Short mmCIF file of C-alpha atoms in Angstrom, two decimals:
data_model
loop_
_atom_site.label_atom_id
_atom_site.label_comp_id
_atom_site.label_asym_id
_atom_site.label_seq_id
_atom_site.Cartn_x
_atom_site.Cartn_y
_atom_site.Cartn_z
CA GLU A 1 -8.90 -12.25 14.62
CA ASP A 2 -6.84 -9.33 14.85
CA LYS A 3 -7.84 -5.97 15.78
CA VAL A 4 -6.27 -2.34 15.50
CA VAL A 5 -8.12 0.54 16.84
CA GLN A 6 -6.98 4.37 16.02
CA SER A 7 -7.63 7.28 18.08
CA PRO A 8 -8.82 10.01 17.41
CA LEU A 9 -10.30 9.32 14.04
CA SER A 10 -9.86 12.86 13.20
CA LEU A 11 -7.99 16.02 14.66
CA VAL A 12 -7.65 19.33 13.68
CA VAL A 13 -4.85 21.81 15.64
CA HIS A 14 -2.82 24.80 14.99
CA GLU A 15 1.07 24.85 14.12
CA GLY A 16 3.29 24.90 16.90
CA ASP A 17 0.62 22.75 18.80
CA THR A 18 1.88 18.74 19.84
CA VAL A 19 -0.50 16.11 19.35
CA THR A 20 -0.51 12.64 20.67
CA LEU A 21 -1.92 9.93 18.47
CA ASN A 22 -3.16 6.71 19.84
CA CYS A 23 -3.52 2.98 18.92
CA SER A 24 -4.91 0.15 20.54
CA TYR A 25 -4.67 -3.52 19.60
CA GLU A 26 -5.87 -7.21 19.86
CA VAL A 27 -3.34 -9.75 17.99
CA THR A 28 -1.98 -13.25 18.40
CA ASN A 29 1.26 -13.48 18.93
CA PHE A 30 2.45 -10.49 18.98
CA ARG A 31 6.00 -9.14 16.79
CA SER A 32 5.50 -5.57 15.91
CA LEU A 33 3.66 -2.35 15.88
CA LEU A 34 4.26 -0.13 12.49
CA TRP A 35 3.16 3.59 12.36
CA TYR A 36 2.76 4.88 8.71
CA LYS A 37 1.94 8.45 7.47
CA GLN A 38 0.04 8.80 4.14
CA GLU A 39 -0.53 12.38 2.36
CA LYS A 40 -2.16 11.92 -0.96
CA LYS A 41 -0.31 8.91 -2.41
CA ALA A 42 1.09 5.52 -0.72
CA PRO A 43 1.86 5.28 3.21
CA THR A 44 5.90 6.05 4.30
CA PHE A 45 7.10 4.24 7.12
CA LEU A 46 7.64 5.87 10.55
CA PHE A 47 8.62 3.94 13.20
CA MET A 48 8.55 -0.29 13.89
CA LEU A 49 8.60 -0.90 17.60
CA THR A 50 8.85 -4.24 19.26
CA SER A 51 10.05 -3.98 22.97
CA SER A 52 7.71 -2.16 25.40
CA GLY A 53 9.20 0.95 26.75
CA ILE A 54 11.53 1.64 24.46
CA GLU A 55 10.78 5.08 22.76
CA LYS A 56 11.50 5.77 19.08
CA LYS A 57 12.98 9.24 17.99
CA SER A 58 12.79 11.15 14.54
CA GLY A 59 13.02 14.65 14.90
CA ARG A 60 9.75 15.83 15.89
CA LEU A 61 7.83 12.64 15.76
CA SER A 62 8.33 10.21 18.33
CA SER A 63 6.79 6.85 19.53
CA ILE A 64 6.47 4.28 22.20
CA LEU A 65 4.88 0.64 22.87
CA ASP A 66 3.22 -0.78 25.86
CA LYS A 67 2.25 -4.54 25.21
CA LYS A 68 1.68 -5.02 28.20
CA GLU A 69 -1.77 -2.54 28.42
CA LEU A 70 -1.85 -3.17 24.28
CA PHE A 71 -1.43 0.41 22.95
CA SER A 72 0.79 2.58 21.41
CA ILE A 73 1.04 6.81 20.84
CA LEU A 74 2.93 8.83 18.14
CA ASN A 75 3.67 12.22 19.48
CA ILE A 76 4.39 14.61 17.21
CA THR A 77 5.76 18.34 18.63
CA ALA A 78 5.54 21.49 17.46
CA THR A 79 3.67 20.51 14.39
CA GLN A 80 4.16 22.07 11.07
CA THR A 81 1.06 22.35 8.15
CA GLY A 82 3.65 19.45 6.11
CA ASP A 83 2.57 17.19 9.36
CA SER A 84 -1.43 17.14 7.68
CA ALA A 85 -1.76 13.69 6.81
CA VAL A 86 -3.66 10.11 8.17
CA TYR A 87 -1.44 8.55 10.20
CA LEU A 88 -1.83 4.36 10.55
CA CYS A 89 -0.59 2.12 12.43
CA ALA A 90 -0.53 -1.56 11.56
CA VAL A 91 0.71 -4.93 13.98
CA THR A 92 2.39 -7.92 12.85
CA PRO A 93 1.76 -10.96 14.34
CA ASN A 94 5.04 -13.53 15.32
CA THR A 95 4.63 -15.80 12.28
CA ASN A 96 5.84 -16.52 9.07
CA ALA A 97 2.61 -16.55 7.26
CA GLY A 98 1.33 -13.48 9.23
CA LYS A 99 -0.32 -10.71 7.83
CA SER A 100 -0.37 -7.09 9.17
CA THR A 101 -3.90 -5.65 10.13
CA PHE A 102 -4.13 -2.05 9.89
CA GLY A 103 -5.98 0.43 12.07
CA ASP A 104 -8.58 2.77 10.29
CA GLY A 105 -6.13 5.85 10.90
CA THR A 106 -6.17 8.89 12.30
CA THR A 107 -6.80 12.29 10.12
CA LEU A 108 -4.27 14.99 11.44
CA THR A 109 -4.68 18.49 9.97
CA VAL A 110 -2.68 21.50 11.14
CA LYS A 111 -3.86 24.60 10.52
CA PRO A 112 -1.39 27.72 10.12
CA LYS B 1 18.22 1.27 -4.17
CA ALA B 2 15.00 1.78 -6.11
CA GLY B 3 11.79 2.06 -4.32
CA VAL B 4 8.80 -0.19 -4.82
CA THR B 5 7.61 0.31 -8.38
CA GLN B 6 3.66 -0.04 -9.72
CA THR B 7 2.55 0.08 -12.90
CA PRO B 8 -0.08 1.50 -14.29
CA ARG B 9 -0.36 4.16 -11.95
CA TYR B 10 -4.09 5.37 -13.22
CA LEU B 11 -6.52 3.14 -14.40
CA ILE B 12 -10.06 3.25 -15.97
CA LYS B 13 -12.09 0.31 -16.52
CA THR B 14 -15.72 -0.72 -16.94
CA ARG B 15 -17.86 -3.01 -14.98
CA GLY B 16 -17.15 -6.56 -16.50
CA GLN B 17 -13.50 -6.29 -17.49
CA GLN B 18 -10.59 -7.85 -16.04
CA VAL B 19 -7.76 -6.09 -15.22
CA THR B 20 -4.05 -7.07 -14.26
CA LEU B 21 -1.66 -4.64 -11.87
CA SER B 22 2.05 -4.98 -11.40
CA CYS B 23 4.58 -4.23 -8.37
CA SER B 24 8.61 -4.55 -8.73
CA PRO B 25 9.78 -4.82 -5.22
CA ILE B 26 13.24 -3.22 -3.86
CA SER B 27 15.76 -5.21 -4.55
CA GLY B 28 16.53 -8.16 -2.03
CA HIS B 29 12.63 -8.24 -1.06
CA ARG B 30 10.79 -11.11 -1.68
CA SER B 31 7.68 -10.44 0.07
CA VAL B 32 5.07 -8.91 -1.77
CA SER B 33 1.42 -7.91 -0.20
CA TRP B 34 -1.09 -6.32 -1.66
CA TYR B 35 -3.77 -4.14 -0.87
CA GLN B 36 -6.87 -2.43 -1.52
CA GLN B 37 -7.79 1.15 0.06
CA THR B 38 -10.74 2.70 -0.12
CA PRO B 39 -12.43 5.48 1.79
CA GLY B 40 -15.06 3.48 3.23
CA GLN B 41 -13.19 0.24 4.26
CA GLY B 42 -9.60 1.74 4.62
CA LEU B 43 -6.39 -0.40 4.43
CA GLN B 44 -7.26 -3.87 3.74
CA PHE B 45 -5.07 -6.84 3.12
CA LEU B 46 -5.82 -8.79 0.08
CA PHE B 47 -2.50 -11.35 0.24
CA GLU B 48 1.34 -11.96 0.12
CA TYR B 49 3.26 -13.64 -2.07
CA PHE B 50 7.18 -15.32 -1.08
CA SER B 51 8.71 -17.45 -3.21
CA GLU B 52 6.55 -17.52 -5.89
CA THR B 53 4.31 -19.03 -3.47
CA GLN B 54 0.60 -17.38 -2.11
CA ARG B 55 1.43 -17.42 1.76
CA ASN B 56 -1.49 -15.78 3.21
CA LYS B 57 -4.82 -14.54 1.86
CA GLY B 58 -7.50 -12.01 2.75
CA ASN B 59 -11.21 -11.93 2.80
CA PHE B 60 -11.35 -10.82 -0.39
CA PRO B 61 -13.97 -13.26 -3.38
CA GLY B 62 -11.86 -15.06 -6.20
CA ARG B 63 -12.18 -12.88 -8.76
CA PHE B 64 -9.04 -11.21 -7.03
CA SER B 65 -5.81 -12.79 -7.29
CA GLY B 66 -2.43 -13.05 -7.89
CA ARG B 67 0.99 -14.79 -8.83
CA GLN B 68 4.69 -13.60 -8.13
CA PHE B 69 7.69 -14.52 -10.17
CA SER B 70 10.95 -16.03 -9.54
CA ASN B 71 12.38 -12.36 -9.63
CA SER B 72 9.51 -11.33 -7.16
CA ARG B 73 7.92 -9.43 -9.01
CA SER B 74 4.15 -9.90 -8.26
CA GLU B 75 1.01 -9.52 -10.38
CA MET B 76 -2.61 -8.84 -9.33
CA ASN B 77 -5.71 -9.94 -11.55
CA VAL B 78 -9.37 -8.88 -11.01
CA SER B 79 -11.78 -10.11 -13.01
CA THR B 80 -15.22 -9.49 -13.91
CA LEU B 81 -14.94 -5.84 -12.49
CA GLU B 82 -17.57 -4.21 -10.12
CA LEU B 83 -18.12 -0.73 -9.04
CA GLY B 84 -17.23 -1.22 -5.90
CA ASP B 85 -13.61 -2.54 -6.93
CA SER B 86 -12.57 1.21 -7.66
CA ALA B 87 -9.99 1.73 -5.00
CA LEU B 88 -6.35 2.62 -4.81
CA TYR B 89 -4.49 -1.32 -4.95
CA LEU B 90 -0.84 -0.71 -3.35
CA CYS B 91 1.41 -3.18 -3.27
CA ALA B 92 4.51 -3.39 -0.03
CA THR B 93 7.42 -5.40 0.31
CA SER B 94 9.90 -6.51 2.80
CA GLN B 95 13.15 -8.79 2.83
CA GLU B 96 11.34 -12.01 4.15
CA THR B 97 8.43 -12.13 5.23
CA SER B 98 5.07 -9.20 5.73
CA THR B 99 5.91 -9.12 9.20
CA ASP B 100 9.05 -7.04 8.45
CA THR B 101 8.76 -3.42 7.72
CA GLN B 102 7.10 -3.15 4.57
CA TYR B 103 7.70 -0.20 2.07
CA PHE B 104 4.96 0.84 0.09
CA GLY B 105 5.24 1.25 -3.72
CA PRO B 106 3.24 4.42 -4.78
CA GLY B 107 -0.15 2.90 -5.71
CA THR B 108 -2.46 1.99 -8.52
CA ARG B 109 -5.61 4.19 -8.34
CA LEU B 110 -8.10 1.62 -10.25
CA THR B 111 -11.59 3.31 -11.45
CA VAL B 112 -14.41 1.54 -12.79
CA LEU B 113 -17.46 3.07 -14.41
#
């Protein structure tokens, strides 16, 4: 059975700090790993990673995938209070009938 | 492009009743997946529909069912509601398969009393 483990489960930092969120996975026939941000509503898409070693970047957020060691990290630099959210990691297998498996999420709280 | 829409946004039902939730995908998206999210269990996959066919199913009892129409809109039905069915029900749509990037709707918050 496919499995996604995120760590830490929760994190409290102050504005301006840099955080690193981890996602490790086990999946049969890996296709992609996705990161989502969820505030008090539905998840919003952040990144999709399919290749090892290629960093995806969007503003202060960046993510990279290591397909050999089966993990991904999500970095947030110069954190702001608006970054407070649950960050979800999901993996999808390489089959048309595949389903995404989600981790439990990391709850990030950024204090002013 | 309009995003994924879900109706209703909030619902309160009592045990034993049944409920139908609706999801309209982004235009051009043909795959619709349904998820249940609860504080204790996180985000759990219910089922995925593509071209009016259920293509994959999670580990939920038969009280949970769904269907998809020719315009890709999908409905999810829960019969004989239980207190534990209280959750946020999210649908996510993608172009071809659930392995493409999924875009989530705002969810339907179901409370079972």
